PDB file of C-alpha atoms in Angstrom:
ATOM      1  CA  UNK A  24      45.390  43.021 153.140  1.00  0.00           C
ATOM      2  CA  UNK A  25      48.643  41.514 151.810  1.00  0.00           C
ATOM      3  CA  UNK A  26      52.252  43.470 152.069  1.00  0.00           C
ATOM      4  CA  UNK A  27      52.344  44.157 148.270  1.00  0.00           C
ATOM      5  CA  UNK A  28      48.841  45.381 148.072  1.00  0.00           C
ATOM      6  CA  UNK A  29      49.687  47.907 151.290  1.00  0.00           C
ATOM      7  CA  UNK A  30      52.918  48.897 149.047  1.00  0.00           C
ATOM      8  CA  UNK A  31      50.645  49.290 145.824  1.00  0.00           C
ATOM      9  CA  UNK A  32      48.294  51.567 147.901  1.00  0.00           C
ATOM     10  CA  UNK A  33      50.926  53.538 149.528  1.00  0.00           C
ATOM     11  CA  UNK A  34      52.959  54.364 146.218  1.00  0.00           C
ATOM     12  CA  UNK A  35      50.478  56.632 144.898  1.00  0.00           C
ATOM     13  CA  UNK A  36      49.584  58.559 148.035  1.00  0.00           C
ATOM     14  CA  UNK A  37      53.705  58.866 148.913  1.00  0.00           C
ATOM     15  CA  UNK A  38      54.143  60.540 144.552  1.00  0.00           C
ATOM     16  CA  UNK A  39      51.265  62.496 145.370  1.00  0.00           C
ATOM     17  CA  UNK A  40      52.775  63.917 148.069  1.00  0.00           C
ATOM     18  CA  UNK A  41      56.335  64.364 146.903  1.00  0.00           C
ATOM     19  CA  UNK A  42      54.767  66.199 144.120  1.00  0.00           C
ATOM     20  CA  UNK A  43      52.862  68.526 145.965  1.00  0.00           C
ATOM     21  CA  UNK A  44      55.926  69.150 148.058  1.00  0.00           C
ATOM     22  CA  UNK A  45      58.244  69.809 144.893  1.00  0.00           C
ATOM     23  CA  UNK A  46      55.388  72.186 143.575  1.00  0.00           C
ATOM     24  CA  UNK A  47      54.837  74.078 146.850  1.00  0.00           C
ATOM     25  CA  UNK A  48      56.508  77.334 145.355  1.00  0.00           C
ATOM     26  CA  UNK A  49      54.869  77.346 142.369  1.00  0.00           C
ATOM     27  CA  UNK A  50      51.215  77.177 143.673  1.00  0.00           C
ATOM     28  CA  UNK A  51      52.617  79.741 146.591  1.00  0.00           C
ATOM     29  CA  UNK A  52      53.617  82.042 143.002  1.00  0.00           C
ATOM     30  CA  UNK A  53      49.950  81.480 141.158  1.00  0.00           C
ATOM     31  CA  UNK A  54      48.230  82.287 144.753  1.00  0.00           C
ATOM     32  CA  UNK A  55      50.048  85.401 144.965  1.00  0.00           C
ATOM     33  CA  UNK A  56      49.550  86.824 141.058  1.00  0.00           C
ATOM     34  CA  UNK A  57      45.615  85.640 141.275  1.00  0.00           C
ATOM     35  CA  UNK A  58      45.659  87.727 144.820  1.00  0.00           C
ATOM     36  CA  UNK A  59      47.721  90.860 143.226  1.00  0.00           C
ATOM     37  CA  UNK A  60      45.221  90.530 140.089  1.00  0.00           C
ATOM     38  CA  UNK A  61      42.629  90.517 142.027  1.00  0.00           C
ATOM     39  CA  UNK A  62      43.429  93.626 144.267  1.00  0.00           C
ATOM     40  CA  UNK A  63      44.566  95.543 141.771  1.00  0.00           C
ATOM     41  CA  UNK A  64      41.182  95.316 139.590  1.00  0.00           C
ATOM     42  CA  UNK A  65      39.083  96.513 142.698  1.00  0.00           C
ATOM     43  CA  UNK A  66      41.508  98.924 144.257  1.00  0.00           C
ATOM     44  CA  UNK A  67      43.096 100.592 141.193  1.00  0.00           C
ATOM     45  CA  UNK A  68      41.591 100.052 138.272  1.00  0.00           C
ATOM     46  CA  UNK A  69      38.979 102.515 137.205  1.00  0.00           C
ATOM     47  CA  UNK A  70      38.129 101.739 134.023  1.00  0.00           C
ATOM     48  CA  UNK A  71      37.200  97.939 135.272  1.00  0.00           C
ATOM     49  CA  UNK A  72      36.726  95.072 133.042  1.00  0.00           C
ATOM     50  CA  UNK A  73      37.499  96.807 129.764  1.00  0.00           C
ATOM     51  CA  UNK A  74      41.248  98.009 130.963  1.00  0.00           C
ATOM     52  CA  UNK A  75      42.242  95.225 133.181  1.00  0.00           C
ATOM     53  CA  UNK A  76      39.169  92.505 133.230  1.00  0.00           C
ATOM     54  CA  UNK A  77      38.811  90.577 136.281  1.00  0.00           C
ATOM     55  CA  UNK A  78      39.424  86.414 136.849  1.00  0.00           C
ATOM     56  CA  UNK A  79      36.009  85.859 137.193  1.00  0.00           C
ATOM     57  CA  UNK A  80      35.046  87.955 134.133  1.00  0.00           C
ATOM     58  CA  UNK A  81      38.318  86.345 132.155  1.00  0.00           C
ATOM     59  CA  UNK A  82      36.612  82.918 133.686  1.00  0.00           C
ATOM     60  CA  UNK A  83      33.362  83.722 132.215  1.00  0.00           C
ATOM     61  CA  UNK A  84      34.687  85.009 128.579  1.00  0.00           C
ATOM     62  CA  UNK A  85      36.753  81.890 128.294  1.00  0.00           C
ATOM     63  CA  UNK A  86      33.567  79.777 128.907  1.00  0.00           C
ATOM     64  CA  UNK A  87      31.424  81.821 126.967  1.00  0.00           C
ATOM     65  CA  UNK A  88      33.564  81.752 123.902  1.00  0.00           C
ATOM     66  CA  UNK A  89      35.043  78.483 124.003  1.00  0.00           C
ATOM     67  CA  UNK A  90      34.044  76.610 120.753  1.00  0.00           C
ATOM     68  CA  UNK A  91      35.838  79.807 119.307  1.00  0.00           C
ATOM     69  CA  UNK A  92      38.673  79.132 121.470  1.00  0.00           C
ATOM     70  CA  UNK A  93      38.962  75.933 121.066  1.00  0.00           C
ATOM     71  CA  UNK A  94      38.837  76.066 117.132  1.00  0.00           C
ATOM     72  CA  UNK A  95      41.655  78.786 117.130  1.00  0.00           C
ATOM     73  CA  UNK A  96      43.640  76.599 119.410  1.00  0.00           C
ATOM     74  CA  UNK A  97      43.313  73.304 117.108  1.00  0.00           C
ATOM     75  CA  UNK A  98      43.793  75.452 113.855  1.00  0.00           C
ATOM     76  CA  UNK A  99      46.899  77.068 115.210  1.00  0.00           C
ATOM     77  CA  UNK A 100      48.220  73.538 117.062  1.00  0.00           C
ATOM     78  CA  UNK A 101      48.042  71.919 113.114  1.00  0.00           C
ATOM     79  CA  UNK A 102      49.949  74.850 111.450  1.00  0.00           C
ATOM     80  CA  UNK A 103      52.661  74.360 114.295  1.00  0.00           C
ATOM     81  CA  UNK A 104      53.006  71.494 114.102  1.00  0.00           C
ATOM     82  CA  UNK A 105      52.874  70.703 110.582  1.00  0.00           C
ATOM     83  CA  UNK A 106      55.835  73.428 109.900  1.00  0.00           C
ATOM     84  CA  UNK A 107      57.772  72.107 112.764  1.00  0.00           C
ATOM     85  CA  UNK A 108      57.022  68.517 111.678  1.00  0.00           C
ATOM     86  CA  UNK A 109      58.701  69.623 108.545  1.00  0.00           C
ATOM     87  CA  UNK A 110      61.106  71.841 109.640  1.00  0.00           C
ATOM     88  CA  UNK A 111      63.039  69.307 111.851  1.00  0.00           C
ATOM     89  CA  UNK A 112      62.926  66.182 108.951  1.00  0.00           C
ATOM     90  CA  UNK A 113      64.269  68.495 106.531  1.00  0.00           C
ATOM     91  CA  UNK A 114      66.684  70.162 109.060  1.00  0.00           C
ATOM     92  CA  UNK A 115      67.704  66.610 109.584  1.00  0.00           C
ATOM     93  CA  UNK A 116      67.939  65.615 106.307  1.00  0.00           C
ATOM     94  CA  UNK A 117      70.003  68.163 104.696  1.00  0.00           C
ATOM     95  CA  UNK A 118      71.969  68.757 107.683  1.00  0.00           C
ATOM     96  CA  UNK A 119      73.280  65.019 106.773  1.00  0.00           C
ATOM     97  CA  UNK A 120      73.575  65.601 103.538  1.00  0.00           C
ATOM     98  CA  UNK A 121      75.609  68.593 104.024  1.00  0.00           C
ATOM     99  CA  UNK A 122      78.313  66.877 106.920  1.00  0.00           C
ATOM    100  CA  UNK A 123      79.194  64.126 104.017  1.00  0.00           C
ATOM    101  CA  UNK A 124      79.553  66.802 101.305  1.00  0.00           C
ATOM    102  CA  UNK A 125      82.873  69.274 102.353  1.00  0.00           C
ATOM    103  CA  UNK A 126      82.527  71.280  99.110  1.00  0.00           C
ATOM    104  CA  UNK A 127      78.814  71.842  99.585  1.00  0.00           C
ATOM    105  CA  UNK A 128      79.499  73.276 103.134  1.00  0.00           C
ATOM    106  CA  UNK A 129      81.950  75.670 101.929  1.00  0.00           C
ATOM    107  CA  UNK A 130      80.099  76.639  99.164  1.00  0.00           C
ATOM    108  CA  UNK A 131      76.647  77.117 100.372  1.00  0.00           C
ATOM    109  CA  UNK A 132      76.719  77.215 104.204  1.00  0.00           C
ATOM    110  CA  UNK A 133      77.870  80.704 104.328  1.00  0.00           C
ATOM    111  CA  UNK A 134      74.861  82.281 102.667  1.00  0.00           C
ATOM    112  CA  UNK A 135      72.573  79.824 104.413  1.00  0.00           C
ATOM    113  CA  UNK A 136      73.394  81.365 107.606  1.00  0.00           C
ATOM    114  CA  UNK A 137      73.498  84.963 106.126  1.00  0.00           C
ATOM    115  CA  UNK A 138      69.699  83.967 105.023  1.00  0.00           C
ATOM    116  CA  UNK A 139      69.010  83.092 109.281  1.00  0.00           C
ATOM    117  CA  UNK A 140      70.485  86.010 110.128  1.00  0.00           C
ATOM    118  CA  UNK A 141      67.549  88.480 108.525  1.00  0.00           C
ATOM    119  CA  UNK A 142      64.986  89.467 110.996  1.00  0.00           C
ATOM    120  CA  UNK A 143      62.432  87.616 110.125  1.00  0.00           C
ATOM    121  CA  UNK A 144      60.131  90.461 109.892  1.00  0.00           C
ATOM    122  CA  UNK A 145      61.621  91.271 106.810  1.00  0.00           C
ATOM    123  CA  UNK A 146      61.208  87.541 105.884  1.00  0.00           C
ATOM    124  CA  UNK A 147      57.345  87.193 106.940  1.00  0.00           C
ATOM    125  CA  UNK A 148      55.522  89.555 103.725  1.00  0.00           C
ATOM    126  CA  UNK A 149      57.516  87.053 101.361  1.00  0.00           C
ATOM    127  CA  UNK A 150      56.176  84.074 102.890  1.00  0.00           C
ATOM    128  CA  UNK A 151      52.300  85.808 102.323  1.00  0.00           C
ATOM    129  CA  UNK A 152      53.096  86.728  98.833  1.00  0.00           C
ATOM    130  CA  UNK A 153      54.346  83.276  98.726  1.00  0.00           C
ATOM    131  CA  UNK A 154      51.860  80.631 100.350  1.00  0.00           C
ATOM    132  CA  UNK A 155      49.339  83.793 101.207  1.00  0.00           C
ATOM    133  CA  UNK A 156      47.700  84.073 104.974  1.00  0.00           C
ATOM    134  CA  UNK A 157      46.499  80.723 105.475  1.00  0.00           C
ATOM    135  CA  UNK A 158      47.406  77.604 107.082  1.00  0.00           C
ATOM    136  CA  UNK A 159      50.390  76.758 104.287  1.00  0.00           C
ATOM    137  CA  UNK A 160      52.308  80.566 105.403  1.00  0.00           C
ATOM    138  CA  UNK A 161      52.518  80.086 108.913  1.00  0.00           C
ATOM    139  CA  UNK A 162      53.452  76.178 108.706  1.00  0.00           C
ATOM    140  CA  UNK A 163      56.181  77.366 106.023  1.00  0.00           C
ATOM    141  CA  UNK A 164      57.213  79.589 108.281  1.00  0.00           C
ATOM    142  CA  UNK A 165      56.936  77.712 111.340  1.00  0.00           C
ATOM    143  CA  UNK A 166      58.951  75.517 109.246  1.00  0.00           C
ATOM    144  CA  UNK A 167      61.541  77.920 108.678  1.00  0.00           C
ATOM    145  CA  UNK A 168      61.856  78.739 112.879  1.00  0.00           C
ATOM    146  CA  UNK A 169      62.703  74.909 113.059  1.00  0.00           C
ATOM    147  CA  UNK A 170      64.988  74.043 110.020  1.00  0.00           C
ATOM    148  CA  UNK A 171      67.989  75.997 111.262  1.00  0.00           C
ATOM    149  CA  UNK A 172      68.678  75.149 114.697  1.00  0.00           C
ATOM    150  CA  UNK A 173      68.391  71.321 113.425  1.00  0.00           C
ATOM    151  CA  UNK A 174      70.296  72.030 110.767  1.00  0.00           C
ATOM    152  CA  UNK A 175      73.251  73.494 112.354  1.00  0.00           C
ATOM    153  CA  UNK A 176      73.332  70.938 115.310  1.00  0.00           C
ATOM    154  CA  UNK A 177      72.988  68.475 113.031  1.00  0.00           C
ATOM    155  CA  UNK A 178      75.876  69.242 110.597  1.00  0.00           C
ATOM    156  CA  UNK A 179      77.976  70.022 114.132  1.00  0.00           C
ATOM    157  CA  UNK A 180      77.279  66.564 115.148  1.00  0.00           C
ATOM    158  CA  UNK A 181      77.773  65.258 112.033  1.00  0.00           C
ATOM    159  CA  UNK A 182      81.572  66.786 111.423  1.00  0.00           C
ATOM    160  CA  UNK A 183      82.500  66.092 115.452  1.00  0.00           C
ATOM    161  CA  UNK A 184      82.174  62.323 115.594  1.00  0.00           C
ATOM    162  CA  UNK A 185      85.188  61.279 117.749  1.00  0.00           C
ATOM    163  CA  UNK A 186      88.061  59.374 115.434  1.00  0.00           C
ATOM    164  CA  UNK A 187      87.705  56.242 117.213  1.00  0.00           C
ATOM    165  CA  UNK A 188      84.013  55.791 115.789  1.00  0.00           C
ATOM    166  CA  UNK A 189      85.396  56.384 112.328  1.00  0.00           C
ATOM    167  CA  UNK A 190      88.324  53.548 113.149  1.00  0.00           C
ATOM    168  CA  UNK A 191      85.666  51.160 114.394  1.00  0.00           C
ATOM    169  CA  UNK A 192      83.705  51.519 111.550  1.00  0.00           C
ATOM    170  CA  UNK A 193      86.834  50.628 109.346  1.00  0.00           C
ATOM    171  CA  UNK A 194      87.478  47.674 110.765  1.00  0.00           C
ATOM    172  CA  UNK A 195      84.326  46.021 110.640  1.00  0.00           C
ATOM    173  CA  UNK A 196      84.084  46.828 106.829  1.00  0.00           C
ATOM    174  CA  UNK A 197      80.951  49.581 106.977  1.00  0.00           C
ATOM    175  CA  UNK A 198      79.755  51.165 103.945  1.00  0.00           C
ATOM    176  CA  UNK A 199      79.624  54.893 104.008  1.00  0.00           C
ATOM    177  CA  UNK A 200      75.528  54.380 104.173  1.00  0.00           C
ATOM    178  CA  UNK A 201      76.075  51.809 106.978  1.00  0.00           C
ATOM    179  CA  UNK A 202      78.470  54.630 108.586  1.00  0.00           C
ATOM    180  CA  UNK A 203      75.860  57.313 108.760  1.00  0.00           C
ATOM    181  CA  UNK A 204      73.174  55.131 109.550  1.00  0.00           C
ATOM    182  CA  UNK A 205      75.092  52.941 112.530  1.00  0.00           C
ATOM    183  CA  UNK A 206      77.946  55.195 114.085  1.00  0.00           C
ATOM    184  CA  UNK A 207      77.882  58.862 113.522  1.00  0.00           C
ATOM    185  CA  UNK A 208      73.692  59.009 113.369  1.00  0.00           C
ATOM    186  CA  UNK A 209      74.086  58.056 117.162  1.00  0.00           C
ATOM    187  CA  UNK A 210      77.073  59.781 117.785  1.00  0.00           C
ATOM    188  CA  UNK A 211      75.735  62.895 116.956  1.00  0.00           C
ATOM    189  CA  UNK A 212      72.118  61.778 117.939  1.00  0.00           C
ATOM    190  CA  UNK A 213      72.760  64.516 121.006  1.00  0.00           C
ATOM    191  CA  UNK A 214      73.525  67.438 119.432  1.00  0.00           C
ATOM    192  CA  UNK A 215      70.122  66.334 116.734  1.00  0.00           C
ATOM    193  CA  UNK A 216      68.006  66.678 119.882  1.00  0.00           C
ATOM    194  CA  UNK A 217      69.750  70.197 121.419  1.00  0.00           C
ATOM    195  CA  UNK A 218      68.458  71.496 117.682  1.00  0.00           C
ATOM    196  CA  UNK A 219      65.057  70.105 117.998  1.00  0.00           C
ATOM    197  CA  UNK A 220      65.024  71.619 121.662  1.00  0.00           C
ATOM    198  CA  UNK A 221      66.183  75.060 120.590  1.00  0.00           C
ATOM    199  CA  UNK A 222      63.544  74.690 117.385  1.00  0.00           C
ATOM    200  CA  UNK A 223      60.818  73.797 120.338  1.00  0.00           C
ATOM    201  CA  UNK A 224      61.143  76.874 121.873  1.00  0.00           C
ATOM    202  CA  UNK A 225      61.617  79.461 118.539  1.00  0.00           C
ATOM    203  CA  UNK A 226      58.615  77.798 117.108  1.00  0.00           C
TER     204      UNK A 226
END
């Protein structure tokens, strides 16, 4: 066997490992919750499987009722994504629009964030008399969850482009489009992806 076929056989035996050794504490953490959930159902819990079901009988339910589970899980995956999906391009999108208009932001901004900062439980029976209970109400409000945070970052990132960028794009002649597009698109690119992060986890 050659050298570079030893170092292609070694390389995944050597991740493997490293990986297993980064991940030590967590599998130490699931052992001990499967070994408290266990005890717990046989020692003190006297109702058994119908207060605190077991792993093998949460196992067998899982198996048993998994073409349920598994339709549930690809209906719900579509209305996530589809309202986050649209959430984030529209965050995006009017987040832009709002950075290049200064009278827009003063006018509007204010009661945009007044509108985020309703619990959305009071939001959530307008969305069903809206789009009713169905795949359309929880993308829209999926969608909702997602606009803001990309919408804020985005405007931040938009109005904080460093004045350099702005002189740069002077003297090479860009158009405002060219501007957006080519200097303060990447500039703020970071602060785009913090929102989209932030949306991730609300959504």
């Amino acid at each position: 066997m050659s050298v570079k076929s030893k170092m292609l056989d070694v390389r995944p035996k050597a991740a493997i490992t490293n990986w297993t050794k980064r991940n030590v504490g967590t599998f130490i953490v699931i052992a001990a919750i499967a070994i408290v959930w266990q005890l717990y159902w046989e020692l003190a819990n006297p109702l058994g499987n119908l207060y605190f079901p077991s792993i093998a009988f949460s196992i067998d339910q899982t198996v048993s009722n998994s073409d349920i589970i598994i339709e549930a899980t690809r209906i719900t995956f579509t209305e996530v994504f589809a309202g986050f999906a649209f959430g984030v391009f529209v965050g995006v999108a009017i987040g832009i629009l709002y950075s290049e208009s200064f009278l827009l932001r003063q006018a509007s901004l204010p009661m945009l964030v007044f509108i985020y900062s309703l619990p959305f439980a009071i939001i959530a029976p307008i969305f069903i008399v809206w789009f009713g209970t169905g795949v359309a109400a929880v993308a829209a409000f999926v969608g909702l969850f997602s606009f803001y945070p990309v919408f804020i970052n985005t405007i931040t990132g938009f109005t904080h482009v460093d004045e350099e960028f702005y002189y740069l794009g002077e003297v090479c002649g860009a158009t405002r489009w060219q501007m957006i597009k080519e200097i303060k698109w990447w500039a703020a690119f970071p602060h785009v992806v913090s929102g989209i992060k932030i949306a991730v986890q609300q959504s």
